[in-house]
Amino acid sequence: MLAVIAGRGRLPEAFLAALPERPLVCALAHAPPDRLEPDHLFCIERLGNFLRWLRQRGVTEICMVGVVTRPPLRLSRLSVSTLWVLPKILRVLRQGEDGALRAAIAVFEDAGVRVVGAHEIAPGLLPPAGVYTRVQPSPVQRRDAALGDGVSVEQGNRDLGQCCVLGQGRVLARETREGTDAMLGALPAEARGGLFYKALKPTQDRRVDMPVVGPATARACVDAGLSGMVIEAGGVLVLDREALVETLDAHGLFLWIRERPA
């Protein structure tokens, strides 16, 4: 049986809509999903209780979708059944983003619950490679996209964001821990005409925190005066692709879902 741990953002709702039937939906109490009513809320101090709750309902797989901020830890609220996992919780909270996600996976799998990626459960959210818009990327934009491959590796090594804006052979903006929307909302004037590049971090576990784009991303690119979007084939989840492409076509931007060289 599958359970979904849903965070904030657009992904949880779109992910559930892509499934043939609704699984159990759970959420951390400090960061519930925006537009979903969870079946169960839990807190990090009672993680042992939550793991027992999952076992009692026959849950063998979980899928983490959406944005979850690092939870607060109040030792005074710690349950007895969580004591055995406390060292792992502390390790999660002390590590960087990627390390914390890997440690969180280990906590669940050590408890006998397999962690699966959203792309495994809803493969339709990963469209195949190709240009999906009427406008095609130019040779210059294709070279900028290739530059993005190296930038992605660099940002991954620094445990930074999954996207950047490129133009004329230069990096014009980088995503930080504040996220994609913050980057697009604060672009310098020189970024106009640049291209949006987003890819999975090279060392990232595909089971959690896969990059996501959707119609709202397309509108933000339009508002920022960018020329198009380049995303990694097989590495970025695409929400409501039809609406995303319609938005880009209406404003003369391109969408290139691109295979990243090995």
CSV table of C-alpha atoms in Angstrom, one decimal:
chain,number,residue,atom,x,y,z
A,1,MET,CA,0.0,0.0,0.0
A,2,LEU,CA,1.2,3.5,-0.9
A,3,ALA,CA,1.2,6.6,1.3
A,4,VAL,CA,2.1,10.1,0.2
A,5,ILE,CA,3.9,12.6,2.4
A,6,ALA,CA,2.7,15.9,0.9
A,7,GLY,CA,4.4,19.2,1.3
A,8,ARG,CA,3.6,22.7,0.1
A,9,GLY,CA,3.4,23.9,-3.5
A,10,ARG,CA,1.7,22.7,-6.7
A,11,LEU,CA,3.1,19.3,-7.0
A,12,PRO,CA,1.1,17.3,-4.4
A,13,GLU,CA,-2.3,18.2,-6.0
A,14,ALA,CA,-1.1,17.5,-9.5
A,15,PHE,CA,0.6,14.3,-8.5
A,16,LEU,CA,-2.5,12.9,-6.8
A,17,ALA,CA,-4.6,13.9,-9.9
A,18,ALA,CA,-2.3,11.7,-12.0
A,19,LEU,CA,-2.9,8.6,-10.0
A,20,PRO,CA,-5.7,6.1,-10.7
A,21,GLU,CA,-6.8,6.1,-7.0
A,22,ARG,CA,-6.1,8.3,-4.0
A,23,PRO,CA,-3.5,6.9,-1.6
A,24,LEU,CA,-3.2,7.8,2.1
A,25,VAL,CA,-2.1,11.4,2.3
A,26,CYS,CA,0.1,12.4,5.2
A,27,ALA,CA,1.9,15.7,6.1
A,28,LEU,CA,4.2,17.2,8.6
A,29,ALA,CA,2.1,19.3,11.0
A,30,HIS,CA,4.4,22.4,10.6
A,31,ALA,CA,4.1,22.4,6.8
A,32,PRO,CA,0.7,21.0,5.6
A,33,PRO,CA,-0.1,21.1,1.9
A,34,ASP,CA,-1.8,24.2,0.5
A,35,ARG,CA,-4.8,22.7,-1.1
A,36,LEU,CA,-5.2,19.2,0.2
A,37,GLU,CA,-6.8,17.7,3.3
A,38,PRO,CA,-4.3,15.1,4.8
A,39,ASP,CA,-5.5,11.9,6.2
A,40,HIS,CA,-2.9,12.2,8.9
A,41,LEU,CA,-0.6,14.9,10.3
A,42,PHE,CA,2.5,14.0,12.2
A,43,CYS,CA,5.4,15.9,13.9
A,44,ILE,CA,9.1,15.0,13.9
A,45,GLU,CA,9.1,14.5,17.7
A,46,ARG,CA,6.6,11.6,17.2
A,47,LEU,CA,8.1,10.0,14.2
A,48,GLY,CA,8.2,6.6,15.8
A,49,ASN,CA,4.4,6.8,16.4
A,50,PHE,CA,4.0,7.8,12.7
A,51,LEU,CA,6.0,4.8,11.5
A,52,ARG,CA,3.9,2.5,13.7
A,53,TRP,CA,0.7,4.2,12.2
A,54,LEU,CA,2.0,3.4,8.7
A,55,ARG,CA,2.7,-0.3,9.6
A,56,GLN,CA,-0.7,-0.7,11.2
A,57,ARG,CA,-2.3,0.4,7.9
A,58,GLY,CA,-0.2,-1.9,5.8
A,59,VAL,CA,1.8,0.8,4.1
A,60,THR,CA,4.9,-0.6,2.4
A,61,GLU,CA,5.8,2.4,0.2
A,62,ILE,CA,5.9,6.1,0.6
A,63,CYS,CA,6.3,8.9,-1.9
A,64,MET,CA,7.5,12.4,-0.8
A,65,VAL,CA,6.1,15.2,-2.9
A,66,GLY,CA,6.1,18.9,-2.5
A,67,VAL,CA,8.2,21.4,-0.5
A,68,VAL,CA,8.9,20.7,3.1
A,69,THR,CA,10.9,23.1,5.2
A,70,ARG,CA,13.2,21.8,7.9
A,71,PRO,CA,11.0,21.1,11.0
A,72,PRO,CA,11.6,22.4,14.5
A,73,LEU,CA,12.6,19.9,17.1
A,74,ARG,CA,11.3,20.2,20.6
A,75,LEU,CA,12.9,17.5,22.8
A,76,SER,CA,10.3,18.1,25.5
A,77,ARG,CA,7.6,16.7,23.1
A,78,LEU,CA,9.6,13.6,22.1
A,79,SER,CA,7.7,10.3,22.4
A,80,VAL,CA,9.2,7.2,23.8
A,81,SER,CA,8.7,5.3,20.5
A,82,THR,CA,10.8,8.0,18.8
A,83,LEU,CA,13.9,7.6,21.0
A,84,TRP,CA,15.4,4.9,18.9
A,85,VAL,CA,15.4,7.1,15.8
A,86,LEU,CA,16.5,10.3,17.6
A,87,PRO,CA,20.2,10.1,16.5
A,88,LYS,CA,19.0,9.8,12.8
A,89,ILE,CA,16.6,12.7,13.2
A,90,LEU,CA,19.4,14.9,14.6
A,91,ARG,CA,21.7,13.9,11.7
A,92,VAL,CA,18.9,14.9,9.2
A,93,LEU,CA,18.5,18.3,10.9
A,94,ARG,CA,22.3,19.0,10.9
A,95,GLN,CA,23.1,18.2,7.3
A,96,GLY,CA,22.7,20.2,4.1
A,97,GLU,CA,19.7,19.8,1.9
A,98,ASP,CA,20.9,16.8,-0.1
A,99,GLY,CA,22.4,15.0,2.9
A,100,ALA,CA,19.2,15.6,4.9
A,101,LEU,CA,17.1,14.1,2.2
A,102,ARG,CA,19.3,11.0,1.9
A,103,ALA,CA,19.2,10.6,5.7
A,104,ALA,CA,15.4,11.0,5.7
A,105,ILE,CA,15.1,8.2,3.2
A,106,ALA,CA,17.3,6.0,5.4
A,107,VAL,CA,15.0,6.6,8.4
A,108,PHE,CA,12.0,5.2,6.5
A,109,GLU,CA,13.8,2.4,4.8
A,110,ASP,CA,15.4,1.2,8.1
A,111,ALA,CA,11.8,1.0,9.4
A,112,GLY,CA,10.8,-1.3,6.5
A,113,VAL,CA,9.0,1.3,4.4
A,114,ARG,CA,10.3,1.7,0.8
A,115,VAL,CA,10.7,5.2,-0.5
A,116,VAL,CA,9.7,5.6,-4.2
A,117,GLY,CA,9.9,8.6,-6.4
A,118,ALA,CA,7.0,10.6,-7.9
A,119,HIS,CA,8.3,9.7,-11.4
A,120,GLU,CA,8.0,6.0,-10.6
A,121,ILE,CA,4.4,6.3,-9.5
A,122,ALA,CA,3.3,8.9,-12.1
A,123,PRO,CA,5.6,8.5,-15.1
A,124,GLY,CA,3.4,10.7,-17.2
A,125,LEU,CA,4.8,13.8,-15.4
A,126,LEU,CA,8.1,13.1,-17.2
A,127,PRO,CA,7.6,14.0,-20.9
A,128,PRO,CA,10.1,12.6,-23.4
A,129,ALA,CA,12.8,14.8,-25.0
A,130,GLY,CA,11.8,17.3,-27.7
A,131,VAL,CA,10.8,20.9,-28.4
A,132,TYR,CA,7.1,21.3,-27.5
A,133,THR,CA,6.4,24.8,-28.7
A,134,ARG,CA,6.2,26.5,-32.1
A,135,VAL,CA,9.3,28.6,-31.4
A,136,GLN,CA,12.6,26.6,-31.6
A,137,PRO,CA,15.8,27.4,-29.7
A,138,SER,CA,18.4,29.1,-31.8
A,139,PRO,CA,22.0,27.9,-32.1
A,140,VAL,CA,23.1,30.5,-29.6
A,141,GLN,CA,20.5,29.3,-27.1
A,142,ARG,CA,21.5,25.7,-27.7
A,143,ARG,CA,25.1,26.7,-26.7
A,144,ASP,CA,23.8,28.4,-23.6
A,145,ALA,CA,21.9,25.3,-22.7
A,146,ALA,CA,25.1,23.3,-22.9
A,147,LEU,CA,26.7,25.9,-20.6
A,148,GLY,CA,23.9,25.1,-18.1
A,149,ASP,CA,25.1,21.5,-17.8
A,150,GLY,CA,28.3,22.7,-16.1
A,151,VAL,CA,26.5,25.3,-14.0
A,152,SER,CA,24.2,22.6,-12.8
A,153,VAL,CA,27.1,20.4,-11.7
A,154,GLU,CA,28.7,23.4,-9.9
A,155,GLN,CA,25.5,24.3,-8.1
A,156,GLY,CA,24.9,20.7,-7.1
A,157,ASN,CA,28.4,20.4,-5.6
A,158,ARG,CA,27.6,23.6,-3.6
A,159,ASP,CA,24.2,22.2,-2.5
A,160,LEU,CA,22.5,25.1,-4.1
A,161,GLY,CA,19.4,25.3,-6.4
A,162,GLN,CA,18.4,23.3,-9.4
A,163,CYS,CA,18.1,26.1,-11.9
A,164,CYS,CA,19.7,29.2,-13.4
A,165,VAL,CA,19.2,31.8,-16.1
A,166,LEU,CA,21.7,31.9,-19.0
A,167,GLY,CA,22.4,34.3,-21.9
A,168,GLN,CA,25.1,35.1,-24.4
A,169,GLY,CA,27.4,32.5,-22.9
A,170,ARG,CA,27.1,33.8,-19.3
A,171,VAL,CA,25.3,32.9,-16.1
A,172,LEU,CA,22.8,35.8,-15.4
A,173,ALA,CA,21.2,34.4,-12.3
A,174,ARG,CA,21.3,31.4,-10.0
A,175,GLU,CA,18.7,29.7,-7.8
A,176,THR,CA,19.6,29.8,-4.1
A,177,ARG,CA,17.9,28.1,-1.2
A,178,GLU,CA,15.1,30.7,-1.6
A,179,GLY,CA,13.8,28.8,-4.6
A,180,THR,CA,12.9,29.2,-8.3
A,181,ASP,CA,10.2,31.8,-7.8
A,182,ALA,CA,12.5,34.0,-5.8
A,183,MET,CA,15.1,33.9,-8.5
A,184,LEU,CA,12.7,34.7,-11.3
A,185,GLY,CA,11.1,37.5,-9.3
A,186,ALA,CA,14.5,39.2,-8.7
A,187,LEU,CA,16.2,39.0,-12.1
A,188,PRO,CA,18.5,41.8,-13.2
A,189,ALA,CA,17.6,43.8,-16.3
A,190,GLU,CA,20.4,42.1,-18.2
A,191,ALA,CA,18.7,38.8,-17.8
A,192,ARG,CA,15.9,39.8,-20.3
A,193,GLY,CA,16.1,37.6,-23.3
A,194,GLY,CA,17.9,34.9,-21.4
A,195,LEU,CA,16.8,31.3,-21.0
A,196,PHE,CA,15.6,29.4,-18.0
A,197,TYR,CA,17.5,26.2,-17.3
A,198,LYS,CA,16.5,23.6,-14.8
A,199,ALA,CA,17.9,20.1,-14.1
A,200,LEU,CA,18.3,17.5,-11.5
A,201,LYS,CA,21.4,18.0,-9.3
A,202,PRO,CA,24.0,15.4,-10.5
A,203,THR,CA,24.3,13.8,-7.0
A,204,GLN,CA,20.6,14.1,-6.1
A,205,ASP,CA,18.5,11.1,-5.2
A,206,ARG,CA,15.6,11.0,-7.7
A,207,ARG,CA,13.2,9.6,-5.1
A,208,VAL,CA,12.8,13.0,-3.3
A,209,ASP,CA,12.8,16.7,-4.2
A,210,MET,CA,12.8,16.2,-8.0
A,211,PRO,CA,12.7,19.6,-9.8
A,212,VAL,CA,9.3,20.7,-11.0
A,213,VAL,CA,8.0,23.2,-13.5
A,214,GLY,CA,4.4,24.1,-14.4
A,215,PRO,CA,2.2,26.9,-15.9
A,216,ALA,CA,3.2,29.2,-13.0
A,217,THR,CA,6.8,28.8,-14.0
A,218,ALA,CA,6.0,29.6,-17.6
A,219,ARG,CA,4.1,32.8,-16.6
A,220,ALA,CA,7.1,33.8,-14.4
A,221,CYS,CA,9.4,33.3,-17.3
A,222,VAL,CA,7.1,35.4,-19.5
A,223,ASP,CA,6.9,38.2,-16.9
A,224,ALA,CA,10.7,38.2,-16.6
A,225,GLY,CA,11.2,38.7,-20.4
A,226,LEU,CA,13.0,35.4,-20.9
A,227,SER,CA,13.2,33.7,-24.3
A,228,GLY,CA,12.5,30.1,-23.3
A,229,MET,CA,12.7,27.2,-20.9
A,230,VAL,CA,15.2,24.3,-21.1
A,231,ILE,CA,14.6,21.4,-18.7
A,232,GLU,CA,16.3,18.0,-18.3
A,233,ALA,CA,14.5,15.1,-19.9
A,234,GLY,CA,13.9,12.5,-17.3
A,235,GLY,CA,15.0,14.8,-14.5
A,236,VAL,CA,12.2,17.5,-14.2
A,237,LEU,CA,8.5,16.9,-13.4
A,238,VAL,CA,6.2,18.9,-15.7
A,239,LEU,CA,2.8,19.8,-14.3
A,240,ASP,CA,-0.1,20.5,-16.7
A,241,ARG,CA,2.1,20.4,-19.8
A,242,GLU,CA,-0.7,21.5,-22.1
A,243,ALA,CA,-1.3,24.8,-20.2
A,244,LEU,CA,2.4,25.4,-19.8
A,245,VAL,CA,3.0,25.1,-23.6
A,246,GLU,CA,-0.1,27.2,-24.3
A,247,THR,CA,1.3,30.0,-22.2
A,248,LEU,CA,4.7,29.9,-23.8
A,249,ASP,CA,3.3,29.7,-27.4
A,250,ALA,CA,1.1,32.7,-26.6
A,251,HIS,CA,4.1,34.8,-25.8
A,252,GLY,CA,6.7,33.4,-28.3
A,253,LEU,CA,8.8,31.4,-25.8
A,254,PHE,CA,10.1,27.9,-26.3
A,255,LEU,CA,10.1,24.8,-24.2
A,256,TRP,CA,12.9,22.4,-24.9
A,257,ILE,CA,13.0,19.2,-22.9
A,258,ARG,CA,16.6,18.2,-23.5
A,259,GLU,CA,18.7,15.1,-22.9
A,260,ARG,CA,21.7,16.0,-20.8
A,261,PRO,CA,24.9,14.5,-22.1
A,262,ALA,CA,26.3,11.7,-19.9
